[in-house]
Tab-separated table of C-alpha atoms and ligand atoms in Angstrom:
chain	number	residue	atom	x	y	z
I	1	UNK	CA	119.322	68.523	88.501
I	2	UNK	CA	117.605	69.875	85.400
I	3	UNK	CA	119.263	68.757	82.164
I	4	UNK	CA	118.865	70.153	78.680
I	5	UNK	CA	118.637	67.813	75.723
I	6	UNK	CA	119.412	69.970	72.699
I	7	UNK	CA	120.268	67.273	70.208
I	8	UNK	CA	117.366	68.234	67.936
I	9	UNK	CA	117.664	71.979	68.297
I	10	UNK	CA	119.092	72.530	64.795
I	11	UNK	CA	120.962	75.517	66.232
I	12	UNK	CA	124.647	76.379	66.407
I	13	UNK	CA	125.745	77.554	69.804
I	14	UNK	CA	128.586	79.930	70.449
I	15	UNK	CA	129.604	81.173	73.871
I	16	UNK	CA	132.309	83.618	72.823
I	17	UNK	CA	130.343	86.670	73.942
I	18	UNK	CA	128.721	85.488	77.177
I	19	UNK	CA	130.948	87.814	79.155
I	20	UNK	CA	129.834	90.899	77.172
I	21	UNK	CA	126.158	90.023	77.429
I	22	UNK	CA	126.432	89.439	81.165
I	23	UNK	CA	128.004	92.892	81.463
I	24	UNK	CA	125.089	94.386	79.539
I	25	UNK	CA	122.560	92.712	81.820
I	26	UNK	CA	124.469	93.852	84.881
I	27	UNK	CA	124.407	97.424	83.547
I	28	UNK	CA	120.587	97.341	83.587
I	29	UNK	CA	120.734	97.107	87.365
I	30	UNK	CA	117.993	94.494	87.677
I	31	UNK	CA	117.492	92.519	90.845
I	32	UNK	CA	115.752	89.331	89.632
I	33	UNK	CA	118.890	87.175	89.989
I	34	UNK	CA	120.104	88.864	93.164
I	35	UNK	CA	116.934	88.617	95.250
I	36	UNK	CA	117.270	84.842	95.494
I	37	UNK	CA	119.803	85.458	98.289
I	38	UNK	CA	117.398	87.655	100.248
I	39	UNK	CA	116.459	86.932	103.827
I	40	UNK	CA	112.920	85.541	103.973
I	41	UNK	CA	112.459	85.569	107.739
I	42	UNK	CA	109.861	88.387	107.658
I	43	UNK	CA	107.730	86.273	105.286
I	44	UNK	CA	108.128	83.114	107.351
I	45	UNK	CA	107.426	84.942	110.611
I	46	UNK	CA	104.229	86.379	109.199
I	47	UNK	CA	103.119	82.975	107.880
I	48	UNK	CA	103.754	81.501	111.330
I	49	UNK	CA	101.868	84.295	113.084
I	50	UNK	CA	98.666	83.568	111.125
I	51	UNK	CA	98.939	79.767	111.167
I	52	UNK	CA	95.540	78.161	111.723
I	53	UNK	CA	93.744	81.501	111.499
I	54	UNK	CA	92.521	81.386	107.894
I	55	UNK	CA	90.830	78.809	105.705
I	56	UNK	CA	91.101	80.801	102.487
I	57	UNK	CA	93.773	83.088	101.094
I	58	UNK	CA	92.764	85.341	98.202
I	59	UNK	CA	95.387	87.073	96.090
I	60	UNK	CA	94.172	90.212	94.320
I	61	UNK	CA	96.485	91.215	91.488
I	62	UNK	CA	97.060	90.871	87.787
I	63	UNK	CA	99.842	89.979	85.317
I	64	UNK	CA	103.208	89.716	86.991
I	65	UNK	CA	101.537	90.130	90.364
I	66	UNK	CA	99.471	86.966	90.001
I	67	UNK	CA	100.774	84.545	87.349
I	68	UNK	CA	103.714	83.279	89.396
I	69	UNK	CA	101.444	82.503	92.335
I	70	UNK	CA	98.985	80.677	90.095
I	71	UNK	CA	101.883	78.547	88.878
I	72	UNK	CA	103.175	77.883	92.403
I	73	UNK	CA	99.726	76.759	93.488
I	74	UNK	CA	99.223	74.466	90.513
I	75	UNK	CA	102.708	72.978	90.634
I	76	UNK	CA	103.284	72.449	94.308
I	77	UNK	CA	100.040	71.922	96.133
I	78	UNK	CA	97.913	68.874	96.465
I	79	UNK	CA	94.384	69.037	95.066
I	80	UNK	CA	92.892	69.023	98.553
I	81	UNK	CA	94.885	71.381	100.723
I	82	UNK	CA	93.434	72.369	104.079
I	83	UNK	CA	93.937	76.002	103.148
I	84	UNK	CA	92.604	77.200	99.774
I	85	UNK	CA	94.489	79.737	97.714
I	86	UNK	CA	92.432	81.707	95.193
I	87	UNK	CA	94.083	84.093	92.766
I	88	UNK	CA	91.759	86.672	91.334
I	89	UNK	CA	93.569	87.883	88.238
I	90	UNK	CA	90.473	89.299	86.565
I	91	UNK	CA	87.647	91.681	87.311
I	92	UNK	CA	84.792	89.562	86.041
I	93	UNK	CA	81.969	90.545	88.427
I	94	UNK	CA	80.317	87.139	88.161
I	95	UNK	CA	83.447	85.368	89.353
I	96	UNK	CA	83.936	87.850	92.188
I	97	UNK	CA	80.330	87.347	93.293
I	98	UNK	CA	80.699	83.566	93.132
I	99	UNK	CA	83.863	83.706	95.185
I	100	UNK	CA	82.154	85.967	97.738
I	101	UNK	CA	79.387	83.395	98.077
I	102	UNK	CA	81.760	80.634	99.125
I	103	UNK	CA	84.138	82.593	101.364
I	104	UNK	CA	83.818	82.907	105.109
I	105	UNK	CA	85.189	86.440	105.429
I	106	UNK	CA	86.109	85.966	109.081
I	107	UNK	CA	88.457	83.195	108.004
I	108	UNK	CA	89.762	84.731	104.784
I	109	UNK	CA	92.944	86.717	104.274
I	110	UNK	CA	93.229	88.971	101.213
I	111	UNK	CA	96.673	89.767	99.840
I	112	UNK	CA	96.549	92.764	97.525
I	113	UNK	CA	99.564	92.804	95.193
I	114	UNK	CA	100.440	95.731	92.978
I	115	UNK	CA	103.956	97.029	92.536
I	116	UNK	CA	102.765	100.369	91.173
I	117	UNK	CA	99.912	100.457	93.661
I	118	UNK	CA	97.739	102.040	90.992
I	119	UNK	CA	96.596	99.268	88.627
I	120	UNK	CA	92.857	99.845	88.132
I	121	UNK	CA	91.943	96.141	88.030
I	122	UNK	CA	93.668	95.403	91.320
I	123	UNK	CA	92.362	98.539	92.998
I	124	UNK	CA	88.797	97.744	91.972
I	125	UNK	CA	89.119	94.191	93.285
I	126	UNK	CA	90.339	95.644	96.560
I	127	UNK	CA	87.526	98.205	96.746
I	128	UNK	CA	85.007	95.408	96.129
I	129	UNK	CA	86.287	93.101	98.848
I	130	UNK	CA	87.075	95.710	101.488
I	131	UNK	CA	83.322	96.286	101.746
I	132	UNK	CA	83.022	92.678	102.888
I	133	UNK	CA	86.182	91.850	104.807
I	134	UNK	CA	88.706	93.407	107.190
I	135	UNK	CA	91.657	91.056	106.740
I	136	UNK	CA	94.150	92.545	104.304
I	137	UNK	CA	97.858	92.511	103.639
I	138	UNK	CA	99.404	94.680	100.903
I	139	UNK	CA	102.440	93.879	98.773
I	140	UNK	CA	103.404	97.018	96.936
I	141	UNK	CA	106.155	99.407	95.919
I	142	UNK	CA	107.492	102.289	98.001
I	143	UNK	CA	104.961	104.786	96.589
I	144	UNK	CA	101.465	104.758	95.098
I	145	UNK	CA	97.855	104.679	96.211
I	146	UNK	CA	98.086	101.256	97.814
I	147	UNK	CA	101.058	102.329	99.915
I	148	UNK	CA	99.221	105.500	101.011
I	149	UNK	CA	96.049	103.554	101.831
I	150	UNK	CA	97.982	100.933	103.755
I	151	UNK	CA	99.735	103.600	105.811
I	152	UNK	CA	96.458	105.403	106.549
I	153	UNK	CA	94.582	102.224	107.479
I	154	UNK	CA	97.450	100.590	109.396
I	155	UNK	CA	97.496	97.560	107.068
I	156	UNK	CA	100.451	95.164	107.226
I	157	UNK	CA	102.603	95.799	104.136
I	158	UNK	CA	105.490	94.072	102.377
I	159	UNK	CA	107.622	95.829	99.782
I	160	UNK	CA	108.310	94.708	96.203
I	161	UNK	CA	112.007	95.386	95.497
I	162	UNK	CA	112.274	98.448	93.299
I	163	UNK	CA	114.598	96.843	90.751
I	164	UNK	CA	112.435	93.752	90.126
I	165	UNK	CA	109.649	94.094	87.547
I	166	UNK	CA	106.270	92.381	87.933
I	167	UNK	CA	106.882	89.422	85.629
I	168	UNK	CA	110.309	88.800	87.199
I	169	UNK	CA	108.973	88.985	90.748
I	170	UNK	CA	107.735	85.462	91.513
I	171	UNK	CA	110.761	84.768	93.718
I	172	UNK	CA	110.238	87.928	95.762
I	173	UNK	CA	107.577	88.447	98.427
I	174	UNK	CA	105.052	88.633	95.536
I	175	UNK	CA	105.165	84.864	95.044
I	176	UNK	CA	106.850	83.821	98.270
I	177	UNK	CA	104.281	85.168	100.724
I	178	UNK	CA	101.231	83.386	99.233
I	179	UNK	CA	103.405	80.293	98.797
I	180	UNK	CA	104.559	80.302	102.425
I	181	UNK	CA	100.976	80.742	103.625
I	182	UNK	CA	99.905	77.521	101.947
I	183	UNK	CA	102.874	75.571	103.217
I	184	UNK	CA	105.240	75.638	100.241
I	185	UNK	CA	108.889	75.461	101.304
I	186	UNK	CA	110.103	78.810	100.010
I	187	UNK	CA	113.693	78.251	101.124
I	188	UNK	CA	113.896	75.254	98.812
I	189	UNK	CA	112.429	77.315	95.971
I	190	UNK	CA	115.196	79.843	96.485
I	191	UNK	CA	117.876	77.156	96.737
I	192	UNK	CA	116.869	75.837	93.316
I	193	UNK	CA	116.852	79.365	91.944
I	194	UNK	CA	120.299	80.071	93.409
I	195	UNK	CA	121.721	76.984	91.744
I	196	UNK	CA	120.362	78.129	88.366
I	197	UNK	CA	121.431	81.731	89.005
I	198	UNK	CA	125.013	80.491	89.317
I	199	UNK	CA	124.672	78.837	85.929
I	200	UNK	CA	123.141	82.027	84.497
I	201	UNK	CA	126.227	83.946	85.616
I	202	UNK	CA	128.628	81.323	84.273
I	203	UNK	CA	130.780	82.177	81.273
I	204	UNK	CA	131.010	78.514	80.372
I	205	UNK	CA	128.556	77.888	77.532
I	206	UNK	CA	127.904	74.254	78.466
I	207	UNK	CA	127.011	75.322	81.994
I	208	UNK	CA	124.899	78.327	81.063
I	209	UNK	CA	121.541	76.846	80.035
I	210	UNK	CA	119.909	80.289	80.048
I	211	UNK	CA	122.315	81.490	77.398
I	212	UNK	CA	121.908	78.346	75.328
I	213	UNK	CA	118.120	78.564	75.257
I	214	UNK	CA	118.155	82.268	74.438
I	215	UNK	CA	120.630	81.707	71.629
I	216	UNK	CA	118.490	78.962	70.114
I	217	UNK	CA	115.364	81.135	70.289
I	218	UNK	CA	117.212	84.066	68.791
I	219	UNK	CA	118.727	82.029	65.957
I	220	UNK	CA	115.435	80.420	65.062
I	221	UNK	CA	113.663	83.771	65.351
I	222	UNK	CA	116.100	85.120	62.768
I	223	UNK	CA	115.188	82.238	60.458
I	224	UNK	CA	111.472	82.984	60.614
I	225	UNK	CA	110.679	80.683	63.540
I	226	UNK	CA	109.444	83.510	65.681
I	227	UNK	CA	107.079	81.495	67.826
I	228	UNK	CA	108.166	79.577	70.891
I	229	UNK	CA	105.982	76.680	71.915
I	230	UNK	CA	106.377	75.592	75.519
I	231	UNK	CA	104.885	72.177	76.131
I	232	UNK	CA	105.304	70.565	79.544
I	233	UNK	CA	104.284	66.933	79.898
I	234	UNK	CA	102.956	67.405	83.396
I	235	UNK	CA	99.602	68.705	84.594
I	236	UNK	CA	101.433	70.352	87.455
I	237	UNK	CA	103.397	72.539	85.046
I	238	UNK	CA	100.493	73.730	82.925
I	239	UNK	CA	100.573	77.134	84.657
I	240	UNK	CA	104.332	77.357	84.298
I	241	UNK	CA	103.762	77.719	80.575
I	242	UNK	CA	101.231	80.504	81.308
I	243	UNK	CA	103.743	82.270	83.499
I	244	UNK	CA	106.366	81.988	80.740
I	245	UNK	CA	103.927	83.242	78.111
I	246	UNK	CA	103.740	86.588	79.875
I	247	UNK	CA	107.469	86.709	80.595
I	248	UNK	CA	108.423	86.218	76.965
I	249	UNK	CA	105.674	88.347	75.433
I	250	UNK	CA	106.010	91.386	77.671
I	251	UNK	CA	109.779	91.299	77.854
I	252	UNK	CA	110.661	90.760	74.212
I	253	UNK	CA	107.686	92.086	72.197
I	254	UNK	CA	109.029	95.577	71.817
I	255	UNK	CA	108.727	96.725	68.202
I	256	UNK	CA	107.404	95.525	64.873
I	257	UNK	CA	110.764	93.856	64.232
I	258	UNK	CA	111.403	92.425	67.682
I	259	UNK	CA	109.276	89.805	69.335
I	260	UNK	CA	108.739	86.100	69.774
I	261	UNK	CA	105.187	84.897	70.140
I	262	UNK	CA	104.818	82.449	73.002
I	263	UNK	CA	102.444	79.533	72.639
I	264	UNK	CA	101.627	77.254	75.508
I	265	UNK	CA	100.532	73.686	75.147
I	266	UNK	CA	100.149	70.724	77.458
I	267	UNK	CA	101.303	67.171	76.884
I	268	UNK	CA	99.665	64.792	76.235
I	269	UNK	CA	96.397	66.743	76.002
I	270	UNK	CA	97.402	69.010	73.140
I	271	UNK	CA	98.742	66.179	71.012
I	272	UNK	CA	95.069	65.871	70.146
I	273	UNK	CA	94.611	69.584	69.616
I	274	UNK	CA	97.827	71.231	68.365
I	275	UNK	CA	100.138	68.490	67.101
I	276	UNK	CA	98.803	68.443	63.557
I	277	UNK	CA	99.704	72.101	63.139
I	278	UNK	CA	103.092	71.602	64.784
I	279	UNK	CA	103.999	68.607	62.593
I	280	UNK	CA	102.835	69.729	59.174
I	281	UNK	CA	102.006	73.430	59.504
I	282	UNK	CA	104.336	76.357	58.749
I	283	UNK	CA	107.943	76.050	59.865
I	284	UNK	CA	107.677	79.092	62.129
I	285	UNK	CA	108.067	77.547	65.585
I	286	UNK	CA	110.752	76.496	68.019
I	287	UNK	CA	109.654	73.912	70.577
I	288	UNK	CA	110.581	73.644	74.241
I	289	UNK	CA	109.367	70.432	75.874
I	290	UNK	CA	109.525	69.794	79.585
I	291	UNK	CA	109.794	66.180	80.600
I	292	UNK	CA	109.247	65.246	84.226
I	293	UNK	CA	111.072	62.002	85.035
I	294	UNK	CA	109.105	61.159	88.146
I	295	UNK	CA	105.445	61.966	87.685
I	296	UNK	CA	104.415	60.370	90.958
I	297	UNK	CA	103.596	56.847	92.016
I	298	UNK	CA	103.854	54.225	89.287
I	299	UNK	CA	100.237	53.396	88.524
I	300	UNK	CA	99.783	50.542	86.089
I	301	UNK	CA	97.049	50.899	83.488
I	302	UNK	CA	94.495	48.251	84.393
I	303	UNK	CA	92.820	45.939	81.895
I	304	UNK	CA	94.346	43.562	79.347
I	305	UNK	CA	92.222	44.126	76.234
I	306	UNK	CA	94.851	46.305	74.574
I	307	UNK	CA	98.090	44.331	74.387
I	308	UNK	CA	100.448	47.296	74.085
I	309	UNK	CA	99.023	48.920	77.238
I	310	UNK	CA	99.387	45.760	79.299
I	311	UNK	CA	101.789	46.260	82.203
I	312	UNK	CA	102.473	49.852	81.163
I	313	UNK	CA	102.343	52.598	83.809
I	314	UNK	CA	100.848	56.051	83.255
I	315	UNK	CA	104.346	57.501	83.804
I	316	UNK	CA	105.724	55.344	81.029
I	317	UNK	CA	102.843	56.129	78.695
I	318	UNK	CA	103.332	59.849	79.264
I	319	UNK	CA	107.084	59.554	78.533
I	320	UNK	CA	106.591	57.425	75.467
I	321	UNK	CA	103.939	59.731	74.061
I	322	UNK	CA	106.308	62.643	74.553
I	323	UNK	CA	109.131	60.810	72.790
I	324	UNK	CA	106.762	59.938	69.965
I	325	UNK	CA	105.925	63.628	69.585
I	326	UNK	CA	109.504	64.906	69.697
I	327	UNK	CA	110.709	62.155	67.352
I	328	UNK	CA	107.987	63.030	64.867
I	329	UNK	CA	108.898	66.723	65.007
I	330	UNK	CA	112.567	65.891	64.524
I	331	UNK	CA	111.638	63.670	61.600
I	332	UNK	CA	109.822	66.664	60.066
I	333	UNK	CA	112.868	68.903	60.735
I	334	UNK	CA	111.109	71.018	63.359
I	335	UNK	CA	113.677	72.239	65.921
I	336	UNK	CA	112.979	71.130	69.461
I	337	UNK	CA	114.680	70.831	72.815
I	338	UNK	CA	113.693	68.973	75.965
I	339	UNK	CA	114.288	69.997	79.543
I	340	UNK	CA	114.548	66.926	81.735
I	341	UNK	CA	113.270	67.711	85.213
I	342	UNK	CA	113.687	64.923	87.805
I	343	UNK	CA	110.392	65.826	89.513
I	344	UNK	CA	108.156	68.802	90.176
I	345	UNK	CA	109.229	70.084	93.576
I	346	UNK	CA	110.193	73.402	95.135
I	347	UNK	CA	113.871	73.145	94.229
I	348	UNK	CA	113.284	72.370	90.571
I	349	UNK	CA	110.506	74.917	90.137
I	350	UNK	CA	112.741	77.621	91.601
I	351	UNK	CA	115.413	76.579	89.091
I	352	UNK	CA	112.926	76.643	86.206
I	353	UNK	CA	111.762	80.171	87.070
I	354	UNK	CA	115.360	81.370	87.122
I	355	UNK	CA	116.250	79.473	83.954
I	356	UNK	CA	113.666	81.299	81.887
I	357	UNK	CA	114.131	84.663	83.572
I	358	UNK	CA	117.844	84.398	82.751
I	359	UNK	CA	117.165	83.261	79.192
I	360	UNK	CA	114.781	86.194	78.713
I	361	UNK	CA	117.378	88.635	80.008
I	362	UNK	CA	119.907	87.308	77.452
I	363	UNK	CA	117.320	87.438	74.670
I	364	UNK	CA	116.702	91.107	75.406
I	365	UNK	CA	120.411	91.815	74.966
I	366	UNK	CA	120.632	89.766	71.761
I	367	UNK	CA	117.859	91.930	70.331
I	368	UNK	CA	119.377	95.089	71.818
I	369	UNK	CA	116.209	95.950	73.728
I	370	UNK	CA	115.265	96.565	77.322
I	371	UNK	CA	113.539	93.338	78.408
I	372	UNK	CA	112.513	94.868	81.705
I	373	UNK	CA	110.074	97.602	80.747
I	374	UNK	CA	106.546	97.351	79.322
I	375	UNK	CA	105.618	100.583	77.511
I	376	UNK	CA	102.729	98.891	75.678
I	377	UNK	CA	101.104	97.757	78.931
I	378	UNK	CA	101.545	101.234	80.425
I	379	UNK	CA	99.943	102.789	77.333
I	380	UNK	CA	96.841	100.637	77.639
I	381	UNK	CA	96.635	101.478	81.366
I	382	UNK	CA	96.812	105.188	80.405
I	383	UNK	CA	94.102	104.888	77.748
I	384	UNK	CA	91.847	102.966	80.143
I	385	UNK	CA	92.160	105.713	82.750
I	386	UNK	CA	91.438	108.380	80.125
I	387	UNK	CA	88.332	106.543	78.914
I	388	UNK	CA	87.083	106.177	82.468
I	389	UNK	CA	87.421	109.905	83.147
I	390	UNK	CA	85.795	111.042	79.879
I	391	UNK	CA	82.249	112.392	80.201
I	392	UNK	CA	79.679	109.824	78.992
X	401	PA5	O1	105.161	92.466	84.367
X	401	PA5	C1	104.638	93.544	84.588
X	401	PA5	O2	105.271	94.535	84.930
X	401	PA5	C2	103.118	93.698	84.478
X	401	PA5	O3	102.530	92.552	83.991
X	401	PA5	C3	102.550	94.010	85.858
X	401	PA5	O4	102.872	92.972	86.736
X	401	PA5	C4	101.022	94.192	85.807
X	401	PA5	O5	100.690	95.176	84.881
X	401	PA5	C5	100.505	94.598	87.196
X	401	PA5	O6	101.159	95.744	87.642
X	401	PA5	P1	101.165	96.146	89.166
X	401	PA5	O7	101.895	95.110	89.935
X	401	PA5	O8	101.847	97.482	89.208
X	401	PA5	O9	99.739	96.242	89.610
């Protein structure tokens, strides 16, 4: 079970209004915490039907349609899986050409993911690869160009639930289908998410970690600490911080007065890159550390030249370096919390996704904004389309 150590948060928590905020979230009619009960048999049946057929899976998509899958791949797959999952969340022609060079298109399945079905980056990726390959599956909303194309071409399609926005969709078919295809146990992901969803809906402050985290971020934001640093001490969770960066930025950055800037860092790596700023720089940050208790087999650091490393395992070194960092921040009065995760597995990752989706939903209500739309992203999509249609 994931535990929250908030001893050094320097925040005062108050659960008197949880009930009201839960009502406000409910009134927004969002599905992100309901879809974890959905039946996943269609996804599992499809994964079974193509077992052994493909060597490479390529996801075409961007933003909320790709970041969750990138995280799932990084967190839950071994470095040398028999089936490769590539996620093409950019339109860099060099990368697309390089990928084309290494793929055997007979043995590659492309999954095109776009809720709107009209995102120019995703459509252009699709147009590029459909010239080379015939194996496509679409994950899209009920309307849009992708839906129309899929119907015309007889392409297998899955539907993104209408009331789940892109960045909240990792636990829908958007993340679950690619995950199932590379052998991730999606039922366990959902079980972990369900457990956290129950906490998210709890009116008991001690139980509701989502509410606690949101309240700390909100309080510190109000005191000028309007940046949230997420720093997992686990290579497997590096992309979780990327996923969260989008979730927080797109959900909460809504006006010149409302927004928290997400910063992602990796322990121990960024102790030698960011720590100086965090320790002695401006007091404008709130820190969320993720500690993974079991980082894998206990490997002792060989050699006996350095006495304090003798007999120490990499796990222990990682934990001690983390403690050194959080203790130093606390010493310098920099508010920080630590999420203790027993190990990186499906169950706990599902819980982590739900924890931060829930916290983001509460944050939106604390700020009195709609955390579920993205007018700024839509505006840049509109301007891009206008520029493309303007005469040279
Ligand atoms: O979170 C969001 O809504 C966005 O980041 C979208 O996921 C992103 O813009 C891609 O949109 P679509 O899935 O419609 O192609």
